[in-house]
PDB file of C-alpha atoms in Angstrom:
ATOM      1  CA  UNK A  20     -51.665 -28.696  13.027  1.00  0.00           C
ATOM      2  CA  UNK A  21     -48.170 -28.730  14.632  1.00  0.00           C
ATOM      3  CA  UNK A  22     -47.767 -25.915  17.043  1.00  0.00           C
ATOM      4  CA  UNK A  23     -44.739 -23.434  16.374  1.00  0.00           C
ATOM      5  CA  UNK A  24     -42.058 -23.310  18.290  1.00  0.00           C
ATOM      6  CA  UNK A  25     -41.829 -19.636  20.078  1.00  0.00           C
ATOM      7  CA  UNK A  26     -37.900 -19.835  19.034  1.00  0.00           C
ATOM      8  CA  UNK A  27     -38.206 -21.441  15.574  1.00  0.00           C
ATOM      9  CA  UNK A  28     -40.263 -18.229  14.801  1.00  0.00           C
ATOM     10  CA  UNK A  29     -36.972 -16.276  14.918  1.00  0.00           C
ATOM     11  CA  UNK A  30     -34.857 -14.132  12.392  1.00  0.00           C
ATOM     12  CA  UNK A  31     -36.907 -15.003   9.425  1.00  0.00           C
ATOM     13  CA  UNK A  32     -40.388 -14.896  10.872  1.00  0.00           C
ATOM     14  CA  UNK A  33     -39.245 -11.116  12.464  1.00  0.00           C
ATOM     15  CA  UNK A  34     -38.414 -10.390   8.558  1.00  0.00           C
ATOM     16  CA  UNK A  35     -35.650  -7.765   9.678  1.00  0.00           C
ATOM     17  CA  UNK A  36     -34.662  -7.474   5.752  1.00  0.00           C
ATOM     18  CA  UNK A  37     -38.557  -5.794   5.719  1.00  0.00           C
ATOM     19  CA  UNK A  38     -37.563  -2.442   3.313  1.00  0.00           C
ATOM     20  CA  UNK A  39     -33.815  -3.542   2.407  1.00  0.00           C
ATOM     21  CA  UNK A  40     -34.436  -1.890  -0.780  1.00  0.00           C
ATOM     22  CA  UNK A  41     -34.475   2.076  -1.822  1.00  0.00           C
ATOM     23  CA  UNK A  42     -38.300   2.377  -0.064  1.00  0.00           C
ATOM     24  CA  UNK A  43     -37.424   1.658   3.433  1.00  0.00           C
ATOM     25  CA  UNK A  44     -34.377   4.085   2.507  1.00  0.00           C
ATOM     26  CA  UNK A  45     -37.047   6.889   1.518  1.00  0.00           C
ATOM     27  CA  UNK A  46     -39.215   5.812   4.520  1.00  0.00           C
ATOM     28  CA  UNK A  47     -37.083   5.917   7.277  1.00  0.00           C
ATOM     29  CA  UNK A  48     -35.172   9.297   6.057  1.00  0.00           C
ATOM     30  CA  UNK A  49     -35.894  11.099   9.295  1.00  0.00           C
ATOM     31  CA  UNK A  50     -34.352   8.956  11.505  1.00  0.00           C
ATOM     32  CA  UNK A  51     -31.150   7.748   9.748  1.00  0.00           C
ATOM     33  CA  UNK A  52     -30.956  11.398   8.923  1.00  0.00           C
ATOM     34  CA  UNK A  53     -31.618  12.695  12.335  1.00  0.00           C
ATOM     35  CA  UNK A  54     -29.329   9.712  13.949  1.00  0.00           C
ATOM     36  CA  UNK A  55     -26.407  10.716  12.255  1.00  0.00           C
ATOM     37  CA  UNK A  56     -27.062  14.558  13.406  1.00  0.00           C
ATOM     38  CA  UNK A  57     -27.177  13.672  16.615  1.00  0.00           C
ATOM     39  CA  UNK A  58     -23.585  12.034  16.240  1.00  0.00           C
ATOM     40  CA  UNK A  59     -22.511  15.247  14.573  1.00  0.00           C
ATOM     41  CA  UNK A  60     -23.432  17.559  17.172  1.00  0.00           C
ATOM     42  CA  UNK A  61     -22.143  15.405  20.337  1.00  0.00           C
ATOM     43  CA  UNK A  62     -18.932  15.855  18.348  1.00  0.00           C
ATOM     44  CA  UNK A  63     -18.563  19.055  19.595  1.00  0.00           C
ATOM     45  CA  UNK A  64     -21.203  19.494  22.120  1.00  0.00           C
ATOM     46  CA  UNK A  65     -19.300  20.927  24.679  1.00  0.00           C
ATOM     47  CA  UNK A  66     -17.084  23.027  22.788  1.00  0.00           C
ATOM     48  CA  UNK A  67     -18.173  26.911  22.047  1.00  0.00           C
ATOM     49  CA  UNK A  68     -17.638  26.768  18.188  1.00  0.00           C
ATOM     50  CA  UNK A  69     -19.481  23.943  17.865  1.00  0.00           C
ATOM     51  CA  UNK A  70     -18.974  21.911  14.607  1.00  0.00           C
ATOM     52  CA  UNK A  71     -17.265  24.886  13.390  1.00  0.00           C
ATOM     53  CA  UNK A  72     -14.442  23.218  14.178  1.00  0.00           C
ATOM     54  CA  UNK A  73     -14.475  20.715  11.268  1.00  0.00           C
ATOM     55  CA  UNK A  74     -14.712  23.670   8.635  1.00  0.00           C
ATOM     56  CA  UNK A  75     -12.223  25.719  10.426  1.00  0.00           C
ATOM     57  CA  UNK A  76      -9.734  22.729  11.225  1.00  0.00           C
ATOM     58  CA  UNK A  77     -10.079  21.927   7.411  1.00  0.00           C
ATOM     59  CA  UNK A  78      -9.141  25.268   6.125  1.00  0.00           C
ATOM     60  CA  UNK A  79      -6.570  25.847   8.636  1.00  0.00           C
ATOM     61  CA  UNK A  80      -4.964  22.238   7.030  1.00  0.00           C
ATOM     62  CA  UNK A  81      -5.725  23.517   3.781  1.00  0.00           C
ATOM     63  CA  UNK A  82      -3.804  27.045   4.241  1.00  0.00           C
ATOM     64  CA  UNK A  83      -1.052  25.796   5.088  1.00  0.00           C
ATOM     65  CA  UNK A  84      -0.437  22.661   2.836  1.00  0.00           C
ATOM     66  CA  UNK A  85      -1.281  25.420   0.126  1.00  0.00           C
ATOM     67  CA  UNK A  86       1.923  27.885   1.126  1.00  0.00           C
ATOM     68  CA  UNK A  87       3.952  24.900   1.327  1.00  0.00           C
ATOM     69  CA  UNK A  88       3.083  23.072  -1.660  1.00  0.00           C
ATOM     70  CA  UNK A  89       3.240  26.510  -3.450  1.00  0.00           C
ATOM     71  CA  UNK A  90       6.147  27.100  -2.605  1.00  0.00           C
ATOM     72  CA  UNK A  91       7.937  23.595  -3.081  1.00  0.00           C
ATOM     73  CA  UNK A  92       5.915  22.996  -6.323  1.00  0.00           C
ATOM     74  CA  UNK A  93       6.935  27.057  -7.624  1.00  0.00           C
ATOM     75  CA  UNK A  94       3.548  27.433  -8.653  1.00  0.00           C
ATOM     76  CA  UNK A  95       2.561  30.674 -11.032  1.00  0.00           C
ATOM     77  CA  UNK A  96      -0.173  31.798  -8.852  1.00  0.00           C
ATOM     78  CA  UNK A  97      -0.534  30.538  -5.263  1.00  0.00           C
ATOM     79  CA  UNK A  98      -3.999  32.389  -5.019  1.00  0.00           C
ATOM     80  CA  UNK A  99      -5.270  30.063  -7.798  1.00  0.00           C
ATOM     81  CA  UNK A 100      -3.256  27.007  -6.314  1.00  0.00           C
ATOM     82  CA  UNK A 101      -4.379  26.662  -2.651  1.00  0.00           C
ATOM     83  CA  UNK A 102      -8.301  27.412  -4.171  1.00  0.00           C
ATOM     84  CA  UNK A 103      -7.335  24.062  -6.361  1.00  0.00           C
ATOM     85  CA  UNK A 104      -5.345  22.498  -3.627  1.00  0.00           C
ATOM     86  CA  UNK A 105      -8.513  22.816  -0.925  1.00  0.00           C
ATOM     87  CA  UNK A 106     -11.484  21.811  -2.853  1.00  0.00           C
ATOM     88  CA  UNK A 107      -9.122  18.850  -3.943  1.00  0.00           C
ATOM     89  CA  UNK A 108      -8.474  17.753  -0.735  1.00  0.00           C
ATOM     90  CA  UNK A 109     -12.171  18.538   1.258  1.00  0.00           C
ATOM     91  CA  UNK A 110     -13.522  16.310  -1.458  1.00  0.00           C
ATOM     92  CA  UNK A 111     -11.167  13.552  -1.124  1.00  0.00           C
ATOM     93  CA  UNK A 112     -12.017  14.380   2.598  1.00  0.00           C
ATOM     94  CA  UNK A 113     -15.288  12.541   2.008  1.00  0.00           C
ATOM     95  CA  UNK A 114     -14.037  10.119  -0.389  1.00  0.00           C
ATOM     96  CA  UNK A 115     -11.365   8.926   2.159  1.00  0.00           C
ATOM     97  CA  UNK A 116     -13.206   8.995   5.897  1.00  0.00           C
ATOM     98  CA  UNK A 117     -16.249   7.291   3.852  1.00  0.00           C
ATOM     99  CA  UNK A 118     -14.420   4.333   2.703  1.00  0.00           C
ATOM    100  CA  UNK A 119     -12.576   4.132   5.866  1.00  0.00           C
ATOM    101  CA  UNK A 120     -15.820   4.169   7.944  1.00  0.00           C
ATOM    102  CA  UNK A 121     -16.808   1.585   5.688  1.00  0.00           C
ATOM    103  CA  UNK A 122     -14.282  -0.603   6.070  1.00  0.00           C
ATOM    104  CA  UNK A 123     -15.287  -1.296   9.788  1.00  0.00           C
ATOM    105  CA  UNK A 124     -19.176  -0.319   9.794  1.00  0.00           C
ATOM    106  CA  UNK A 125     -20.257  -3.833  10.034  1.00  0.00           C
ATOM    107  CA  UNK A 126     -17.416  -4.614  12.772  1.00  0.00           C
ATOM    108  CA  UNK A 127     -18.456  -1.633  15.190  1.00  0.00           C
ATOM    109  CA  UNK A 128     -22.519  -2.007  14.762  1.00  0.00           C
ATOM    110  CA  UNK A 129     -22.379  -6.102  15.337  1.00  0.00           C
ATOM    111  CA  UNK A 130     -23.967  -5.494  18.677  1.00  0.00           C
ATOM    112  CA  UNK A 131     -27.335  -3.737  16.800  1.00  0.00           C
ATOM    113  CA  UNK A 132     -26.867  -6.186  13.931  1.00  0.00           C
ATOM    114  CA  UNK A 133     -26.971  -9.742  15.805  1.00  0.00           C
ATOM    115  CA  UNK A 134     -29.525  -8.051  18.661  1.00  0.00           C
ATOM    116  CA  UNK A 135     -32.211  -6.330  16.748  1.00  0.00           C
ATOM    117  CA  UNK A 136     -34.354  -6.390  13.737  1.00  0.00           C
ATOM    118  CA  UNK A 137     -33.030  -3.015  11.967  1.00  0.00           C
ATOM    119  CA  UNK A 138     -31.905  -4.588   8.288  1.00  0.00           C
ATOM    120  CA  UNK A 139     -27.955  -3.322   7.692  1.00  0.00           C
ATOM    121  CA  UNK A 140     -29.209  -0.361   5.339  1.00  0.00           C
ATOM    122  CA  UNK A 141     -29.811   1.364   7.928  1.00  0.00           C
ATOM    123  CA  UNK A 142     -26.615   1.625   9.357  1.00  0.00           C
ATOM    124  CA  UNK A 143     -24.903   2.325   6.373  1.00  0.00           C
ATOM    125  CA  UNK A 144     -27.122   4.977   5.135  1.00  0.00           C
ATOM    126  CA  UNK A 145     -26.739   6.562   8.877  1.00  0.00           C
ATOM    127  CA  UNK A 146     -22.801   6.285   8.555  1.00  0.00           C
ATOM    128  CA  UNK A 147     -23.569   7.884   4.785  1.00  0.00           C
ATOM    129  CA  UNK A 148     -25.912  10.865   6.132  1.00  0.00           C
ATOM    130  CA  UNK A 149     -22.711  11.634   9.201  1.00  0.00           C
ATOM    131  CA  UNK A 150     -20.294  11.792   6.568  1.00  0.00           C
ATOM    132  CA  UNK A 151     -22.301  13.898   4.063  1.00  0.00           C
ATOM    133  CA  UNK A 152     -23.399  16.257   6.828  1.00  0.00           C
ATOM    134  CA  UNK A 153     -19.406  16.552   7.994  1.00  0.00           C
ATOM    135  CA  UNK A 154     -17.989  17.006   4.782  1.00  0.00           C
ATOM    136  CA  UNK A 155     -21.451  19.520   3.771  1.00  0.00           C
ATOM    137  CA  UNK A 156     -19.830  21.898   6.937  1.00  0.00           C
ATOM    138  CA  UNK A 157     -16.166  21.698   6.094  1.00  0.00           C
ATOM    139  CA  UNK A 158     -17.458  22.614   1.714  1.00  0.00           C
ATOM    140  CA  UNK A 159     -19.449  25.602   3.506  1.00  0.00           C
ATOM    141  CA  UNK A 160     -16.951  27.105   5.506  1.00  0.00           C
ATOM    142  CA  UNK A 161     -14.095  26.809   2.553  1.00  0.00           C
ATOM    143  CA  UNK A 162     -16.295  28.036  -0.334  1.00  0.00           C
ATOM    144  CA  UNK A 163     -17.241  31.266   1.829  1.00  0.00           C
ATOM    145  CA  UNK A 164     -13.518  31.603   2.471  1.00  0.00           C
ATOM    146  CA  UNK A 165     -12.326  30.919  -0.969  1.00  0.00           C
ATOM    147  CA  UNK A 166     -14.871  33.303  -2.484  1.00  0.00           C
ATOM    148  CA  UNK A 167     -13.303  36.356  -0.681  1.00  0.00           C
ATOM    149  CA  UNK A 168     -10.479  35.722  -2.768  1.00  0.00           C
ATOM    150  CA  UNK A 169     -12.298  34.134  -6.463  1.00  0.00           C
ATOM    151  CA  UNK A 170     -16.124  35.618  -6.257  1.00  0.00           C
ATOM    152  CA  UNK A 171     -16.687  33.858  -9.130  1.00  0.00           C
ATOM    153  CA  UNK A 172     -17.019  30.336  -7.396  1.00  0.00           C
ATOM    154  CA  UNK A 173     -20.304  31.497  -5.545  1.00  0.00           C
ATOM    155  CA  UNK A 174     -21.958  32.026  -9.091  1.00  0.00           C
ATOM    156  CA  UNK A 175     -20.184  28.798  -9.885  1.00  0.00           C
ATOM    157  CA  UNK A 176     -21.697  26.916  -6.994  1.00  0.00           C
ATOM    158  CA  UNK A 177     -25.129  28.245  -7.764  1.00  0.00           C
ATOM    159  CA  UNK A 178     -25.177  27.606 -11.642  1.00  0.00           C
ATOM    160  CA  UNK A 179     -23.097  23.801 -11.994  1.00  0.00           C
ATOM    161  CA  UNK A 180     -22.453  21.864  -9.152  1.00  0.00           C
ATOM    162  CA  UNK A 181     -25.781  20.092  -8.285  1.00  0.00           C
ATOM    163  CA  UNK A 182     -25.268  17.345 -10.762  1.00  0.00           C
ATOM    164  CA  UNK A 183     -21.653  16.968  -9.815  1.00  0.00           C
ATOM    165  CA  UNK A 184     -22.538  16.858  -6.327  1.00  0.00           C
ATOM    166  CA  UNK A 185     -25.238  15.008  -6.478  1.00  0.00           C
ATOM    167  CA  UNK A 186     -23.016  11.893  -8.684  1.00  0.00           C
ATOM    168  CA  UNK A 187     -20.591  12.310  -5.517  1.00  0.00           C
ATOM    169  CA  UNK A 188     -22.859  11.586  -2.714  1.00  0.00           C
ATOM    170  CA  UNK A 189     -24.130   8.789  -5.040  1.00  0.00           C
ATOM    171  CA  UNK A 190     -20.770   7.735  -5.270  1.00  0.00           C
ATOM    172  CA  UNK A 191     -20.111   7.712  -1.524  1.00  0.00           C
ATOM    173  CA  UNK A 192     -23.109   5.763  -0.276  1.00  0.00           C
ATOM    174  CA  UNK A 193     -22.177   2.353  -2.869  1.00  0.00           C
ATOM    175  CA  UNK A 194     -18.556   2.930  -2.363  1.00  0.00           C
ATOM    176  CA  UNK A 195     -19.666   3.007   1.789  1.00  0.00           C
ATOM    177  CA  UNK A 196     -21.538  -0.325   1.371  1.00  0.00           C
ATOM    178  CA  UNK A 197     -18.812  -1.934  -0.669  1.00  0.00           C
ATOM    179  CA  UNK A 198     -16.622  -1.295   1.832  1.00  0.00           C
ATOM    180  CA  UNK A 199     -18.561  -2.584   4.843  1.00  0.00           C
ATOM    181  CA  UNK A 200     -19.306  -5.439   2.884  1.00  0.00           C
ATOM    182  CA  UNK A 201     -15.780  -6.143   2.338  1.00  0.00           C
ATOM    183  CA  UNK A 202     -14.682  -5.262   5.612  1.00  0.00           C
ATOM    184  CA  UNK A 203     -17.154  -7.701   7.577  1.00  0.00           C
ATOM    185  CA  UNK A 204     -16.046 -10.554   4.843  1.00  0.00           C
ATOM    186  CA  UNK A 205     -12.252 -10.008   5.196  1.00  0.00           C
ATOM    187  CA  UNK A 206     -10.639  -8.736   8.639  1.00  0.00           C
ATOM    188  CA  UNK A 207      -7.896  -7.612   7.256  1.00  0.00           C
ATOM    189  CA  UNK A 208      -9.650  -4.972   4.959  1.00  0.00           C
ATOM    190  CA  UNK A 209      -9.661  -2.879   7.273  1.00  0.00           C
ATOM    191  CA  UNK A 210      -5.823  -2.373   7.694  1.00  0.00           C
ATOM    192  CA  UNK A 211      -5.286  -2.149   4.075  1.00  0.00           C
ATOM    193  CA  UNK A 212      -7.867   0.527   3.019  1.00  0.00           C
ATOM    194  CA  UNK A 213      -6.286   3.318   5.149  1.00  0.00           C
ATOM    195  CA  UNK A 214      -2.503   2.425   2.500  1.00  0.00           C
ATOM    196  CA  UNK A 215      -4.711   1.945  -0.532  1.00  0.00           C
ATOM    197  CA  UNK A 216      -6.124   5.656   0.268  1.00  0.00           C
ATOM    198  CA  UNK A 217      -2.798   6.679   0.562  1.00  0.00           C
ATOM    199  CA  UNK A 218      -1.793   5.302  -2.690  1.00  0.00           C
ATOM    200  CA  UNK A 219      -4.365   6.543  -4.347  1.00  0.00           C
ATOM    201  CA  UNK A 220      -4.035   9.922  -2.802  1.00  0.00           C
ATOM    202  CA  UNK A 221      -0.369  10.350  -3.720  1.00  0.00           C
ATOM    203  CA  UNK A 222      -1.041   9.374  -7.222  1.00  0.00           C
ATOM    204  CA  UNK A 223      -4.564  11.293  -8.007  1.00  0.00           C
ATOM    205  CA  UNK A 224      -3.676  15.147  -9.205  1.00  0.00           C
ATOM    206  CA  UNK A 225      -5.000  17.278  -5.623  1.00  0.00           C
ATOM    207  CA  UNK A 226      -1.573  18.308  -4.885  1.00  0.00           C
ATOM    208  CA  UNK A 227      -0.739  19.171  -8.260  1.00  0.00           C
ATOM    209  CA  UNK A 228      -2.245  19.305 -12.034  1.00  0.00           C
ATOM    210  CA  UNK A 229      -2.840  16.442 -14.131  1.00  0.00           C
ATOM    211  CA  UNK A 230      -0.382  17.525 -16.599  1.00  0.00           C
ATOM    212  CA  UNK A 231       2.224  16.497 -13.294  1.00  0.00           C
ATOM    213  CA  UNK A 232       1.647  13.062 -14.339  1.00  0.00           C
ATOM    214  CA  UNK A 233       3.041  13.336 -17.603  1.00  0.00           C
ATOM    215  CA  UNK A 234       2.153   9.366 -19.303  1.00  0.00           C
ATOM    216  CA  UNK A 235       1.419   8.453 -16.260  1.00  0.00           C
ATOM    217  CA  UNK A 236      -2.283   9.969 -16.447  1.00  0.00           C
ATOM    218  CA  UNK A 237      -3.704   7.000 -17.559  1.00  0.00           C
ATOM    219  CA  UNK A 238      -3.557   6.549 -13.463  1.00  0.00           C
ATOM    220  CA  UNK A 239      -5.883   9.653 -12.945  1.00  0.00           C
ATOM    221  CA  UNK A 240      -8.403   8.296 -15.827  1.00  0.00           C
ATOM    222  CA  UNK A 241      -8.922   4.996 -14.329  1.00  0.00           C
ATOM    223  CA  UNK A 242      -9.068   5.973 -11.055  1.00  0.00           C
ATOM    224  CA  UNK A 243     -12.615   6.313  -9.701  1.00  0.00           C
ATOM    225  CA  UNK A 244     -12.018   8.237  -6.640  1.00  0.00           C
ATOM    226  CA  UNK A 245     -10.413  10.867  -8.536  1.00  0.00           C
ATOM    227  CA  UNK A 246     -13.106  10.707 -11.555  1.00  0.00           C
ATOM    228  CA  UNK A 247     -15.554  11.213  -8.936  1.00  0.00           C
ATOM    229  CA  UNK A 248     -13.352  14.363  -7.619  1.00  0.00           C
ATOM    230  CA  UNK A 249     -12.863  16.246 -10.676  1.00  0.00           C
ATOM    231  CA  UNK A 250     -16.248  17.010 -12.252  1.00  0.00           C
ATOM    232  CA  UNK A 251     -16.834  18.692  -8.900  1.00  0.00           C
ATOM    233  CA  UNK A 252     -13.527  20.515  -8.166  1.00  0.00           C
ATOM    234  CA  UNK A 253     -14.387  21.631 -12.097  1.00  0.00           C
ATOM    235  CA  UNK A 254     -17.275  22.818 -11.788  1.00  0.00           C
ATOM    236  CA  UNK A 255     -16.586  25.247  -9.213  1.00  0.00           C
ATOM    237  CA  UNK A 256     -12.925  26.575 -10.449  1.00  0.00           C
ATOM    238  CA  UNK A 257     -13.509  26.931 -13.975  1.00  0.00           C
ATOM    239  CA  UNK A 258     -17.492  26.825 -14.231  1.00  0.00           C
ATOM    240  CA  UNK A 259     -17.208  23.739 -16.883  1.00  0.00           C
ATOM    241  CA  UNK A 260     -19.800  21.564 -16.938  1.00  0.00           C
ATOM    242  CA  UNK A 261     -19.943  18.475 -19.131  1.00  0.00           C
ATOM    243  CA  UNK A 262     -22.964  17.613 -19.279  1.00  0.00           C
ATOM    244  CA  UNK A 263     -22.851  14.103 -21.294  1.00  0.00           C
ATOM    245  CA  UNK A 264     -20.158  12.841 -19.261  1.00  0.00           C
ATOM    246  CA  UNK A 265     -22.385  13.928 -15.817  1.00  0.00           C
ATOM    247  CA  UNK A 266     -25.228  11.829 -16.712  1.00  0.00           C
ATOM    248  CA  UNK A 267     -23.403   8.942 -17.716  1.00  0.00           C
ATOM    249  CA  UNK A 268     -22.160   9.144 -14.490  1.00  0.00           C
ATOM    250  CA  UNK A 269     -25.210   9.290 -12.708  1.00  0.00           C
ATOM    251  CA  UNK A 270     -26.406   6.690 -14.724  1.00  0.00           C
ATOM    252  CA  UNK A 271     -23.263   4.538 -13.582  1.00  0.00           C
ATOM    253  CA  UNK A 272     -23.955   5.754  -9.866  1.00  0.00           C
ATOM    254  CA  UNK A 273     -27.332   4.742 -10.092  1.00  0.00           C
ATOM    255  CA  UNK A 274     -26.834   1.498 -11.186  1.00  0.00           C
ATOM    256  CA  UNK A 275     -24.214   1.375  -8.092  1.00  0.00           C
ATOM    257  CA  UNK A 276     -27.075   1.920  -5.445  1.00  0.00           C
ATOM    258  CA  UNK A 277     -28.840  -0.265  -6.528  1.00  0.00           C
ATOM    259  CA  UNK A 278     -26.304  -3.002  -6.710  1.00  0.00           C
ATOM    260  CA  UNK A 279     -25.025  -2.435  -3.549  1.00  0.00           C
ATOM    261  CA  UNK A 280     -29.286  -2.053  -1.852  1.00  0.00           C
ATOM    262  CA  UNK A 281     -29.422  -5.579  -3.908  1.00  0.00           C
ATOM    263  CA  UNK A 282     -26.129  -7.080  -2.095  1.00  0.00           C
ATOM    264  CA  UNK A 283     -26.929  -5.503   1.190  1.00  0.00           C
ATOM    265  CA  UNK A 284     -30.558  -7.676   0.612  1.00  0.00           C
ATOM    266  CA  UNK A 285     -28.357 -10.567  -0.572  1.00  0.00           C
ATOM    267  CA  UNK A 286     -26.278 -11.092   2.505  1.00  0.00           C
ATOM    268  CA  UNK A 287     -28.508 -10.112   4.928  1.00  0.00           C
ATOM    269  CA  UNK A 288     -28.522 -13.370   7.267  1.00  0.00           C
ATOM    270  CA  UNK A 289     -24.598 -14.420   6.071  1.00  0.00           C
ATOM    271  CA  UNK A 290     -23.271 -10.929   7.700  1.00  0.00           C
ATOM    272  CA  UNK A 291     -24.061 -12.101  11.442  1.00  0.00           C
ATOM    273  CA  UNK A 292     -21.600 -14.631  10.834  1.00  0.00           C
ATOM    274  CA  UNK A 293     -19.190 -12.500   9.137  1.00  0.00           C
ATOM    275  CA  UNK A 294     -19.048 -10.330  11.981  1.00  0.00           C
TER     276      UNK A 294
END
C-alpha cells in the first residue's frame, strides 16, 4: 500500500466544499449572521448615534431629493411624492450596494479563499446578512418617519409586506452570487456594474411614476431590479397585494438560490484561479 503524500492530501482531501449547499447555509446561520453584525457595528463604533447614522443619512438624502424632485417634476402632492420617492430609493439602496459588493466579493476575500477551508458560501451569505441588516436599519428609521405623515403604512407593513420582502432578500442573495461570480471571472465587471446601476436607475420609475415612461415601459417590465422593487414599494403605499404574481416570484427566486448554491458548488476549485 503506497503511502500518501502529506501534500497530495490537500484541497480535496480537506473537502472545503463540505455544506456548499442550502444545509451548511442553515447550519452555520449564527456565525455568517453574527460576522456580518460585527462589521455593522464597527461601522460606527465610535460614533454616539451609532448605526443610526445609516437610517438618518438615508432620510436626510431622501428629504431633500423629494423637495427637489417635487418641485422640478410639479408634482400634485409632495407629501405623497417624497413617501414614493424614499421607499423607491432605500430599496434600490439594497438592490444597488448588493450587486456592487458583489461585483468584488471574490476579489477582496482571496486571502480567506486560497488560505482556508471555509467553501465561498460563506462569504457571500456574510456579505448578504451585512447588506440585509444595513438596508433592515435605514427601512426602520424611514417607515417610522414616513408614518407620522401616512399612518396607514404601519398597518400596511404589518398586513402585506412579508411576502414582498421576503422575494427581495431572495432576490439579493442570487443576484449577490451572480455578481461575485462574474466579478472573479471578468476583472473588468467590476467597473461596469457601478454604470449599469446607473442606467438602470435612471430608467426604472423611483424618481417618477411609471406612466413617465410613456411606451417606453416595456423598460420597467423587463427590468428585474425594478420588478423586484415594486411589489414592495406597493405593498406599503397602496396596501395591494398580488398574490399570484408574489408566489410566482418566489417560486422564480427560489429556483435562483438554488442555482446560484449549485454554481457556487460548481466552481468551487476554478475560483482560486480566477482570483
Amino acid at each position: 500500500m503506497q503511502t500518501p503524500i502529506p501534500g497530495d492530501m490537500g484541497l480535496r482531501e480537506a473537502n472545503p466544499a463540505t455544506g456548499q449547499g442550502l444545509f451548511f447555509a442553515f447550519r452555520t446561520a449564527r456565525a455568517w449572521w453574527y460576522s456580518a453584525w460585527l462589521r455593522t457595528l464597527a461601522r460606527f463604533s465610535r460614533t454616539t448615534l451609532g448605526s443610526f447614522w445609516m437610517g438618518l443619512s438615508n432620510l436626510l438624502s431622501v428629504g431633500v431629493l423629494g423637495v427637489v424632485y417635487g418641485t422640478v417634476l410639479n408634482v400634485q402632492d409632495p407629501i405623497r411624492y417624497i413617501i414614493y420617492l424614499g421607499l423607491g430609493i432605500t430599496i434600490w439602496g439594497l438592490i444597488s450596494m448588493t450587486s456592487v459588493a458583489g461585483s468584488t466579493l471574490f476579489m477582496q476575500r482571496r486571502d480567506q479563499l486560497v488560505n482556508n477551508a471555509l467553501p465561498s458560501i460563506f462569504y457571500c451569505l456574510e456579505e448578504w446578512a451585512f447588506q440585509l441588516q444595513t438596508f433592515a436599519q435605514a427601512f426602520v428609521v424611514i417607515l417610522v418617519a414616513f408614518a407620522f405623515l401616512d399612518p396607514a403604512l404601519l398597518l400596511n407593513a404589518v398586513r402585506f409586506i412579508w411576502l414582498p420582502m421576503l422575494n427581495l432578500s431572495l432576490f439579493a442573495f442570487w443576484i449577490l452570487v451572480l455578481m461575485a461570480l462574474l466579478g472573479a471571472r471578468f476583472k473588468d465587471f467590476a467597473q461596469l456594474m457601478p454604470i449599469i446601476l446607473q442606467l438602470l436607475f435612471l430608467v426604472s420609475p423611483i424618481l417618477y411614476k411609471r406612466e413617465g415612461l410613456g411606451r417606453l415601459g416595456l423598460l420597467a417590465d423587463f427590468n428585474p431590479f425594478y420588478q423586484a422593487l415594486a411589489p414592495l414599494r406597493n405593498a406599503l403605499i397602496d396596501g395591494r397585494l398580488q398574490l399570484g404574481s408574489e408566489v410566482m416570484s418566489l417560486v422564480i427566486n427560489g429556483l435562483g438560490v438554488m442555482l446560484a448554491v449549485w454554481a457556487l458548488r460548481r466552481l468551487r476549485y476554478r475560483l482560486p484561479l480566477w482570483i
